[in-house]
XYZ file of C-alpha atoms in Angstrom:
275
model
C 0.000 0.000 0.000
C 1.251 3.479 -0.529
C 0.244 6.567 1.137
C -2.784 5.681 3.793
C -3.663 2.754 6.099
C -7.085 0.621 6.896
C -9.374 1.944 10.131
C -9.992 1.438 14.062
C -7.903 3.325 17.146
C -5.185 1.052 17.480
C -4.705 -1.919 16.428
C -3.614 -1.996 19.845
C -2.157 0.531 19.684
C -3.079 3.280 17.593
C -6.530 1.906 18.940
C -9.173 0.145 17.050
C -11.809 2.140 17.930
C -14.498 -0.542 18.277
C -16.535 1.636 19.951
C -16.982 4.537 22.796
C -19.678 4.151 25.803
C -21.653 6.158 27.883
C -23.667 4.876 30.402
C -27.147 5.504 31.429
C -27.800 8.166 33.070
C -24.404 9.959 32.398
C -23.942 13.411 31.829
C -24.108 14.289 27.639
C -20.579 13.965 26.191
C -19.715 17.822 25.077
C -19.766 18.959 21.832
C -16.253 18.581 19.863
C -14.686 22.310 19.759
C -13.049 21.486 16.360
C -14.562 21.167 13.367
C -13.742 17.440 11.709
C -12.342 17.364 7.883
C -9.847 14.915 6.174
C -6.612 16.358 6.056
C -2.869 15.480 4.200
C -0.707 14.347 6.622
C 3.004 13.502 5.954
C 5.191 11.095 8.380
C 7.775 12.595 9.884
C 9.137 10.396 12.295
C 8.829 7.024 13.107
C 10.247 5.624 16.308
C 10.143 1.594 17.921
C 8.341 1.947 21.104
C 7.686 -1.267 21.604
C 8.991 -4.682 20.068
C 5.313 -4.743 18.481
C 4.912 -1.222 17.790
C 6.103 1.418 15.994
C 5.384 5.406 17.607
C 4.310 7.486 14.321
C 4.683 11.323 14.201
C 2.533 13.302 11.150
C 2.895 16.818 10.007
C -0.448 17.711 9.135
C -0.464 21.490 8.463
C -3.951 22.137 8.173
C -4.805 20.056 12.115
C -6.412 22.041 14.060
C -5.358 20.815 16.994
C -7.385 17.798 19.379
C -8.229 17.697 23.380
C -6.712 14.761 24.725
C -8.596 11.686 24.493
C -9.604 12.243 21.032
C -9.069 10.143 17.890
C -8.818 9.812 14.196
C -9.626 8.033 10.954
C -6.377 7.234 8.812
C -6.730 6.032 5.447
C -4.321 4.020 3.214
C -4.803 3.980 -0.462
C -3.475 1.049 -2.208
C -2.004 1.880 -5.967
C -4.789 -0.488 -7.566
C -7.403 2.262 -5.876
C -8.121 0.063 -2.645
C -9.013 2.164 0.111
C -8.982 1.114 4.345
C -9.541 3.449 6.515
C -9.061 2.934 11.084
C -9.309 4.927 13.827
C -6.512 5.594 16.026
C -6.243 7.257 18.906
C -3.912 10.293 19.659
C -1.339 10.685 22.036
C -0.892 14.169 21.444
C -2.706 16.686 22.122
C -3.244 20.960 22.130
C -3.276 23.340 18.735
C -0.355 21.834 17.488
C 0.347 20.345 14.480
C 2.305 17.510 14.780
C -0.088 14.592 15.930
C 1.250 11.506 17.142
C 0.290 7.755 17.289
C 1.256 4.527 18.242
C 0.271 1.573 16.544
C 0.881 -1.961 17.835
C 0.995 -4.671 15.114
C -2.042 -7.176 14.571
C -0.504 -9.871 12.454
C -3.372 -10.487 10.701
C -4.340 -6.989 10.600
C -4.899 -4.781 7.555
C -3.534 -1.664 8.171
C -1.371 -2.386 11.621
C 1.185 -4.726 9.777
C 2.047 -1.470 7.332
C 1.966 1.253 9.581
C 4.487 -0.974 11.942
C 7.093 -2.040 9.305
C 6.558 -0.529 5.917
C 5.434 3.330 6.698
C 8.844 5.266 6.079
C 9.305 9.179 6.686
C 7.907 11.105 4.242
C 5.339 9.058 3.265
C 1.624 10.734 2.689
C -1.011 9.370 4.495
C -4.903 11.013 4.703
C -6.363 11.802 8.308
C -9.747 12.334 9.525
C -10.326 14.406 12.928
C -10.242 15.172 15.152
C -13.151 12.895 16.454
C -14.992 12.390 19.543
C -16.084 13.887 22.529
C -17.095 11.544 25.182
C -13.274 9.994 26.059
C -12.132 13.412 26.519
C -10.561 15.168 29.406
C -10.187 18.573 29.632
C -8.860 20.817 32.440
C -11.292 22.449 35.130
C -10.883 24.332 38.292
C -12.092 21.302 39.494
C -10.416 19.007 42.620
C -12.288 16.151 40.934
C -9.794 13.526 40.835
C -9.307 11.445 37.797
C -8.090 7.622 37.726
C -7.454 6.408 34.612
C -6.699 2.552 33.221
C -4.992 1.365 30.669
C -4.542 -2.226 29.394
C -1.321 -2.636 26.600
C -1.684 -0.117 24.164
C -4.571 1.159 25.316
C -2.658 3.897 27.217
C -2.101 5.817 24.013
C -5.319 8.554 24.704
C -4.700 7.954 28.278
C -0.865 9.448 27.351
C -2.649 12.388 26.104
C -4.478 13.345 29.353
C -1.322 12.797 31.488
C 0.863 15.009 29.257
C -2.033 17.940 29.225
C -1.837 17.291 32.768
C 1.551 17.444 33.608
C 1.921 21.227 31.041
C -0.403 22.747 32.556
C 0.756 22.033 35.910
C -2.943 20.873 36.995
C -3.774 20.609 40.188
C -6.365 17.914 39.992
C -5.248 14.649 41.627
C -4.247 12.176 38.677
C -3.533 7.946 39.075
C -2.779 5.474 36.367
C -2.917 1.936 36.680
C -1.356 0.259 33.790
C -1.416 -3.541 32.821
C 0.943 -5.159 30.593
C 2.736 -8.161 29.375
C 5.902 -7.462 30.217
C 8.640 -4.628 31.219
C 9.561 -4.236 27.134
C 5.802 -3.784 26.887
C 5.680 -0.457 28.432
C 4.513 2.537 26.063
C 5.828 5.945 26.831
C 7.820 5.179 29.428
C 10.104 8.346 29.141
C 6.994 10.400 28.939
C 5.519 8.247 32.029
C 8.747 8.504 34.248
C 8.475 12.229 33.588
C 4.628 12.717 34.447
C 6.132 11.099 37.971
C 8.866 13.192 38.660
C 6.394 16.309 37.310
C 4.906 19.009 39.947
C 1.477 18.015 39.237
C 0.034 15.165 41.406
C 0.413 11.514 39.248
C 0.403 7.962 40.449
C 1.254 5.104 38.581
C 0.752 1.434 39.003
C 2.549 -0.897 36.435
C 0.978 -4.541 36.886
C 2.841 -7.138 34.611
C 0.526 -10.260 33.345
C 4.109 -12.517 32.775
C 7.092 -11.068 33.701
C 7.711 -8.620 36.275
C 10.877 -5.966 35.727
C 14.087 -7.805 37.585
C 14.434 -7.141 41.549
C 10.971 -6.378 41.555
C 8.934 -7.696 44.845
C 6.138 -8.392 43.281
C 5.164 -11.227 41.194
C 3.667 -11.268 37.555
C 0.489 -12.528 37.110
C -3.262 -11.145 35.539
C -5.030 -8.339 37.131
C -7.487 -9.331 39.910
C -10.210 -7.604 41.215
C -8.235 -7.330 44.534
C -4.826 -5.786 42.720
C -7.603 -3.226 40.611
C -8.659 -2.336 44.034
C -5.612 -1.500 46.123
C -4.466 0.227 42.442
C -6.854 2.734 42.067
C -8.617 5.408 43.871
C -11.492 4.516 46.259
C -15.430 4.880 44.913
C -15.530 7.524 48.243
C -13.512 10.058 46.043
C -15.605 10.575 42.945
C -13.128 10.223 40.725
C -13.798 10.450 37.177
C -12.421 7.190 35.412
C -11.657 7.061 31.804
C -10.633 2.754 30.616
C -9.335 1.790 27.116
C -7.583 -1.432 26.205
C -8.895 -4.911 24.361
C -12.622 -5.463 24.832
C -12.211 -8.732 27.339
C -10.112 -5.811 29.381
C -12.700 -3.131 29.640
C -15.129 -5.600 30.296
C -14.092 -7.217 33.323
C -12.693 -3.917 34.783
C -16.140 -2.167 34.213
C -17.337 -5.027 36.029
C -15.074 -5.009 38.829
C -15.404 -1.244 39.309
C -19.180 -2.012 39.780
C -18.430 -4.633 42.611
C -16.459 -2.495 44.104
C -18.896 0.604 44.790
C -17.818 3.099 41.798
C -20.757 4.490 40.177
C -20.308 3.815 36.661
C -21.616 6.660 35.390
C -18.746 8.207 36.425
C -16.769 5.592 34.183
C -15.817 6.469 30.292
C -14.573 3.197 28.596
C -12.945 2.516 25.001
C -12.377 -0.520 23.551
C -10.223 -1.414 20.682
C -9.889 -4.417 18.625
C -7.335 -5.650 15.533
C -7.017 -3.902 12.517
């Protein structure tokens, strides 16, 4: 394929956006501030963030800039005319116009398996945004804490919201609890080890499904409903919880937030699946 990819938020990465969710009884997802249109974007850096994904940066001159949380459509066009189009979330965010991604490979993907080992710099790609307004944080005077949880490369919008965070020097308490394979797993972890050491409040959790980093105390193993609850902040505190990651993920952690007293309208889930 040249130019453009397939569609979905990431193929675990970049996020296949299978879908967005708000719950009965929820408060109305605001209106998008920016206006959506498909824009030229060309790559201008590509990066290995993980040893399954690639981290893609695109110059697109005419973005308008996207509130953290939000995604896009990218479309590849293939030279006999075939067009496939995904959403992918953004890890960037403000009026800038660099917008970044990070795409983890689905083997039997259609658009993941380019975008990972074929998309060079300078390539031309087509981008749709930016979209939605439900799985969006923005900034308020606020003490409203926010807890947010990520599974794999479902961090990438979450990435968004910590960075906005950690600029603006918010005051609003922020946590992160973050499951993953394995230490070389890890998205962002610059960006994450400098969210920590920032002056606004963050706390991360790492949980690793089968291998923990070496010295660590604690063993690898699945999340449990007891390890979500000693991770994240307590139902008492109102927090406002955004989850993204695999469907199975967001599933059984909207579940388990349920058992454990959080009111779920307070809970804004994305799911992605392979593209």
């Amino acid at each position: 394929m040249s130019g453009p990819a397939p569609s979905i938020t990431s193929d675990t990465s970049a996020t296949d956006l299978v879908g967005l969710e708000a719950r009965a009884g929820s408060v109305p997802p605001p209106a998008p501030r920016r206006r959506p249109t498909w824009h030229e974007a060309t790559v201008a850096s590509v990066a290995q963030e993980t040893p399954n994904a690639r981290r893609i940066v695109l110059d697109v001159p005419t973005w308008p800039g996207n509130d953290p949380g939000q995604h896009l459509d990218l479309r590849l066009t293939a030279e006999d005319g075939y067009q496939a189009t995904r959403a992918y979330s953004i890890a960037s965010a403000g009026d800038g116009t660099r917008v970044t991604l990070a795409v983890d490979r689905v083997d039997d993907g259609e658009v993941s398996p380019f975008l990972v080992d074929a998309v060079e710099v300078g390539d031309a790609l087509e981008v749709h945004g930016p979209l939605g307004g439900w799985f969006v944080w923005r900034p308020t005077r606020s003490s409203r804490p926010v807890q947010l949880i990520a599974g794999g490369s479902g961090i990438v919008p979450l990435l968004a919201m910590v960075s906005t965070h950690q600029e603006l020097d918010d005051p609003q308490p922020f946590r992160m609890l973050y499951a993953v394979r394995t230490p070389e797993d890890v998205f962002f972890r610059d960006e994450l080890a400098a969210a920590e050491a920032a002056a606004a409040p963050f706390a991360l959790t790492v949980v690793y499904s089968r291998r923990s980093p070496a010295g660590s105390s604690t063993p690898s193993g699945r999340l449990t409903r007891e390890a979500l609850a000693a991770a994240v902040l307590p139902p008492e505190d109102g927090a406002l919880v955004y989850v993204c990651g695999s469907t199975p993920f967001v599933e059984q952690v909207l579940t388990w937030l349920g058992e454990l007293g959080h009111d779920i309208r307070d809970v804004r889930a994305e799911r992605f699946g392979g593209s």
